mmCIF file of C-alpha atoms in Angstrom:
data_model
loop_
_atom_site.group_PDB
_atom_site.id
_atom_site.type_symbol
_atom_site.label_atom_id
_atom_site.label_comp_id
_atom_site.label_asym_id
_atom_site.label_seq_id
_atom_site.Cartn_x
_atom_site.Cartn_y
_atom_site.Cartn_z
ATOM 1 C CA UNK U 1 -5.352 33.434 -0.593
ATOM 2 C CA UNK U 2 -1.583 34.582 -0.208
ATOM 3 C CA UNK U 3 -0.583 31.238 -1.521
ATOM 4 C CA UNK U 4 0.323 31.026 -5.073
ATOM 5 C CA UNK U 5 1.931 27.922 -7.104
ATOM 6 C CA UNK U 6 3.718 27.921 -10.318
ATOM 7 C CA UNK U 7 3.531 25.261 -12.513
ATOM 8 C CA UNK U 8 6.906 25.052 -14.996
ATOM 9 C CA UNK U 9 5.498 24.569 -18.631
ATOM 10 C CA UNK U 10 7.479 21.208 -18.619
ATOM 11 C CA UNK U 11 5.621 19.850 -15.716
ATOM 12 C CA UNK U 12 2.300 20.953 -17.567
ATOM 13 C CA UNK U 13 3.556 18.897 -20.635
ATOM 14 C CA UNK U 14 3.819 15.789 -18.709
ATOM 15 C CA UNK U 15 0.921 15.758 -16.593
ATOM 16 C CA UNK U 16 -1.276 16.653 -19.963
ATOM 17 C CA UNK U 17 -0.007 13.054 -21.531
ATOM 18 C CA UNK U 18 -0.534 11.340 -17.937
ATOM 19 C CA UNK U 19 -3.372 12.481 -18.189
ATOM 20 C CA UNK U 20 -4.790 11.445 -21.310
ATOM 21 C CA UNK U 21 -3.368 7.954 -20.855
ATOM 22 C CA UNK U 22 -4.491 7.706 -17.066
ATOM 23 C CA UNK U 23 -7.974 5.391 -17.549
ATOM 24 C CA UNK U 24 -6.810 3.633 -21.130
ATOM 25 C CA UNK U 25 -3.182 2.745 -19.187
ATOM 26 C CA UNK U 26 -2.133 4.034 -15.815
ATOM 27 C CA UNK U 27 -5.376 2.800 -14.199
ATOM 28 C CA UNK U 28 -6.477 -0.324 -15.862
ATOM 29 C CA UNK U 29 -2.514 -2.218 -15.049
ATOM 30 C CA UNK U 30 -2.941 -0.968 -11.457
ATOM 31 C CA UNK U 31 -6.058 -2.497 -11.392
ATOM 32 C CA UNK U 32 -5.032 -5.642 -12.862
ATOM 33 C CA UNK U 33 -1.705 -5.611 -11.077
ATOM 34 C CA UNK U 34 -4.109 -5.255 -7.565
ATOM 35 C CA UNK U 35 -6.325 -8.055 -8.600
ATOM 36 C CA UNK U 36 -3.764 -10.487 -9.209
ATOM 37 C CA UNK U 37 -2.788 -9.628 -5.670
ATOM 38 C CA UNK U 38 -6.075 -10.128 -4.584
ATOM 39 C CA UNK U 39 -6.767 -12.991 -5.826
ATOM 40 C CA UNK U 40 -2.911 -14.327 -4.284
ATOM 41 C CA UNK U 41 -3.734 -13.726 -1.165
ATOM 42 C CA UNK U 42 -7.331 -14.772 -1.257
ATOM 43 C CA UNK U 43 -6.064 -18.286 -0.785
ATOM 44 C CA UNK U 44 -4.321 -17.205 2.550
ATOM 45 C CA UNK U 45 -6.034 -17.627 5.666
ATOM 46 C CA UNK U 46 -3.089 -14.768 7.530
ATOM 47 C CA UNK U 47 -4.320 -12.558 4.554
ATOM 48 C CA UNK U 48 -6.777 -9.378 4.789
ATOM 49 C CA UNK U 49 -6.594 -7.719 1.235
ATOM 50 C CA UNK U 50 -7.908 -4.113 0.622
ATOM 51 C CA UNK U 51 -11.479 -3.392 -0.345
ATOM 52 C CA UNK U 52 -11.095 -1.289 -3.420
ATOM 53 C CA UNK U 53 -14.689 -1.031 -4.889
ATOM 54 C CA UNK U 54 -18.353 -0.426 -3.615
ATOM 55 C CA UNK U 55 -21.850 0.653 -4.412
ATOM 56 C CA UNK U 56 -20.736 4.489 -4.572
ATOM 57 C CA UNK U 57 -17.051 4.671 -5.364
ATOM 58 C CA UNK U 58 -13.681 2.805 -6.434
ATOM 59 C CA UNK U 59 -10.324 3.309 -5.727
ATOM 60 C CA UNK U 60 -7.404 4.436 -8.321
ATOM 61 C CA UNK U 61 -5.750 1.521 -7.205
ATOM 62 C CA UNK U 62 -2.212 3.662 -6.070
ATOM 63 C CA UNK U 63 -1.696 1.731 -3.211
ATOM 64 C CA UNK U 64 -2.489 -2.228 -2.069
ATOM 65 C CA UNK U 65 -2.213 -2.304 1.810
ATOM 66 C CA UNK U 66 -2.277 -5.895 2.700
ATOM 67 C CA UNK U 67 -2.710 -6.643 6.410
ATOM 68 C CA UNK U 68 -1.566 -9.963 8.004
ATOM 69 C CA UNK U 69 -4.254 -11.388 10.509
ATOM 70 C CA UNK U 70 -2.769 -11.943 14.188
ATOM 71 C CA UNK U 71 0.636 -10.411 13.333
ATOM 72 C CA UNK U 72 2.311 -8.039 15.677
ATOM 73 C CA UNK U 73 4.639 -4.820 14.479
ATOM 74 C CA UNK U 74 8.048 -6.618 14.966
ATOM 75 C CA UNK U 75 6.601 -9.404 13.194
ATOM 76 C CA UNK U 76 5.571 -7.323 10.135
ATOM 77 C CA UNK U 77 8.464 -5.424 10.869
ATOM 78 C CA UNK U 78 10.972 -9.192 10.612
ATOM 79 C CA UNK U 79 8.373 -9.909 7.395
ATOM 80 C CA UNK U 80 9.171 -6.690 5.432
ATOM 81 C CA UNK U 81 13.041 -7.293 5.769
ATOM 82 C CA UNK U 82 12.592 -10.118 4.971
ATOM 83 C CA UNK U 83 10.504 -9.223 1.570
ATOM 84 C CA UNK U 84 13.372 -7.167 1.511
ATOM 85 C CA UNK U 85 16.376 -10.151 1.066
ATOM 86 C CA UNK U 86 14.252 -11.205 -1.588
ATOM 87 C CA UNK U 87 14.993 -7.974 -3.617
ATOM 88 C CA UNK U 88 11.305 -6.596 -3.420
ATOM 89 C CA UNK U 89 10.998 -3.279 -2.012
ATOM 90 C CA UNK U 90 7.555 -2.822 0.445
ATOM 91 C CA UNK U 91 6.882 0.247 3.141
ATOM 92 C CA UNK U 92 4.545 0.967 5.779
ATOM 93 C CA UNK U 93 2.070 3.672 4.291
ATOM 94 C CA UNK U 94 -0.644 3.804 6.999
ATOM 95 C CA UNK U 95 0.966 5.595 10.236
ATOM 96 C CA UNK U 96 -1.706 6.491 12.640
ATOM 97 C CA UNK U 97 -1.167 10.321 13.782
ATOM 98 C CA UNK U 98 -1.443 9.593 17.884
ATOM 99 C CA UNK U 99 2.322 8.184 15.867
ATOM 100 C CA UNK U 100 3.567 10.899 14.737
ATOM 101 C CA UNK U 101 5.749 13.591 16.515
ATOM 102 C CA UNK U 102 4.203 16.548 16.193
ATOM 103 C CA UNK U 103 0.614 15.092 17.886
ATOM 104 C CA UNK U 104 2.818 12.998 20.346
ATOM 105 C CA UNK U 105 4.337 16.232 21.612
ATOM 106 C CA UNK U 106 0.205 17.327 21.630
ATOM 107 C CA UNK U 107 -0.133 14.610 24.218
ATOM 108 C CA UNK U 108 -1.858 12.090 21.993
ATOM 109 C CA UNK U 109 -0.932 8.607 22.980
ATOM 110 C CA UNK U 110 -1.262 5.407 20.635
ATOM 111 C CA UNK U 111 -2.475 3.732 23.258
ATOM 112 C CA UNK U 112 -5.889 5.627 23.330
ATOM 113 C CA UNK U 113 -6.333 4.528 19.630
ATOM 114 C CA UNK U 114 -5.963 0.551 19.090
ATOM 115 C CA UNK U 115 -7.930 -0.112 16.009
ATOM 116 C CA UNK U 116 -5.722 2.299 14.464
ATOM 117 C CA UNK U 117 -2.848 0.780 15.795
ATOM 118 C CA UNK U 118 -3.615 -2.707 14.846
ATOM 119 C CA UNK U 119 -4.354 -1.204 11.116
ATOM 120 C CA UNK U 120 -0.840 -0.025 11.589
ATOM 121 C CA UNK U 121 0.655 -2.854 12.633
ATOM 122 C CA UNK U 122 -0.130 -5.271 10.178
ATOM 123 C CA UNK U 123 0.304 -3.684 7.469
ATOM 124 C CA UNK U 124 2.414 -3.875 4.331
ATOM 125 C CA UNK U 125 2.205 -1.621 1.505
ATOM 126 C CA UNK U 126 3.123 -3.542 -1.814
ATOM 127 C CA UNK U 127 4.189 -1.764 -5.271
ATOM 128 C CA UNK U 128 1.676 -1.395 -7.762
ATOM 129 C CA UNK U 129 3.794 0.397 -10.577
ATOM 130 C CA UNK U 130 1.489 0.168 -13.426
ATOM 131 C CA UNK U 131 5.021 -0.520 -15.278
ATOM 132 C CA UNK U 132 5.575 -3.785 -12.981
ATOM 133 C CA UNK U 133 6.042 -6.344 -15.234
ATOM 134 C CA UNK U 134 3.468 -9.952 -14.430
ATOM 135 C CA UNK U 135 6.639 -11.816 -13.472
ATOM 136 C CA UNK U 136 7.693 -8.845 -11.549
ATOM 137 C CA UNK U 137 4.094 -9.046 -9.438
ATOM 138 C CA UNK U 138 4.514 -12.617 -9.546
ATOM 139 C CA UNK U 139 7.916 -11.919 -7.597
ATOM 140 C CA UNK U 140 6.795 -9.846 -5.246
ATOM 141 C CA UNK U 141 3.619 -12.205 -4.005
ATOM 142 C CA UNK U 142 6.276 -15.226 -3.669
ATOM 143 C CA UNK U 143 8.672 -12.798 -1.654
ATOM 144 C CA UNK U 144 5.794 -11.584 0.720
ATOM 145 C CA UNK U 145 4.173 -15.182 1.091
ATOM 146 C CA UNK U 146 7.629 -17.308 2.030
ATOM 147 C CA UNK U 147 8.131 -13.902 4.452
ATOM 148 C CA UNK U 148 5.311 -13.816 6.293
ATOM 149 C CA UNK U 149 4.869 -18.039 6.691
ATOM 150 C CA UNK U 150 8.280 -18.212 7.858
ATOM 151 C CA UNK U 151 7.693 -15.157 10.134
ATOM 152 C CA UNK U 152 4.284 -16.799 11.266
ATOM 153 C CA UNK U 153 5.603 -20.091 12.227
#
């Protein structure tokens, strides 16, 4: 109520053809792209890949937040620039909110939450652009392996 939100006949026009080719297109190369991770990092014993799928739902596959067994936050932290040398652009998408200002300032301290904080940091968010080309995925899981080994030694 009070809140109203005006969609420009433009931005109707694209999201009606992202739409229609969201399952045929948009979802199908993220999955693949995210499976090709998956199956990657399988091989690694430092890797803990996403669940995407079980009895009662699946994911749309918009994110693959890899998490690297035993590895500290300046360690990811030393991995991701180094993913980063190697041209491939990765983030940090899962922040707990004990991290965040406005519940810091509340008093909340990361300290009282540390499974959340070891979700945090470990993890590496990797693209999944369903226009990412095979070599291009191929790229990015040789950038993020040779990071985190070296990282690891």
């Amino acid at each position: 109520p009070g809140f109203k939100f005006n969609m420009m006949d433009l931005q109707a026009a694209i999201g009606l053809v992202e739409l229609e080719r969201y399952d045929a297109e948009t979802l199908l190369r993220r999955r693949e792209i995210c499976e090709r991770y998956s199956n990657a990092f399988s091989k690694k014993n430092w890797a803990q890949a996403p669940a995407f799928k079980n009895d009662i739902k699946e994911s749309c596959y918009h994110l693959y937040m890899l998490r690297i067994k035993g590895a500290t936050e300046a360690q990811r932290d030393a991995m991701i620039a180094r993913i980063a040398e190697a041209g491939v652009s990765v983030n940090v998408h899962f922040i707990p909110l004990s991290m965040l200002t406005a519940y810091r300032e509340r008093g909340y301290k990361i300290e009282n939450y540390p499974v959340a904080y070891d979700n945090y940091a470990r993890e590496i968010s990797l693209p999944v652009y369903y226009t990412l080309t095979n070599d291009q995925v191929e790229t990015v899981i040789h950038a993020v392996t040779t990071a985190v080994e070296k990282v690891l030694v």
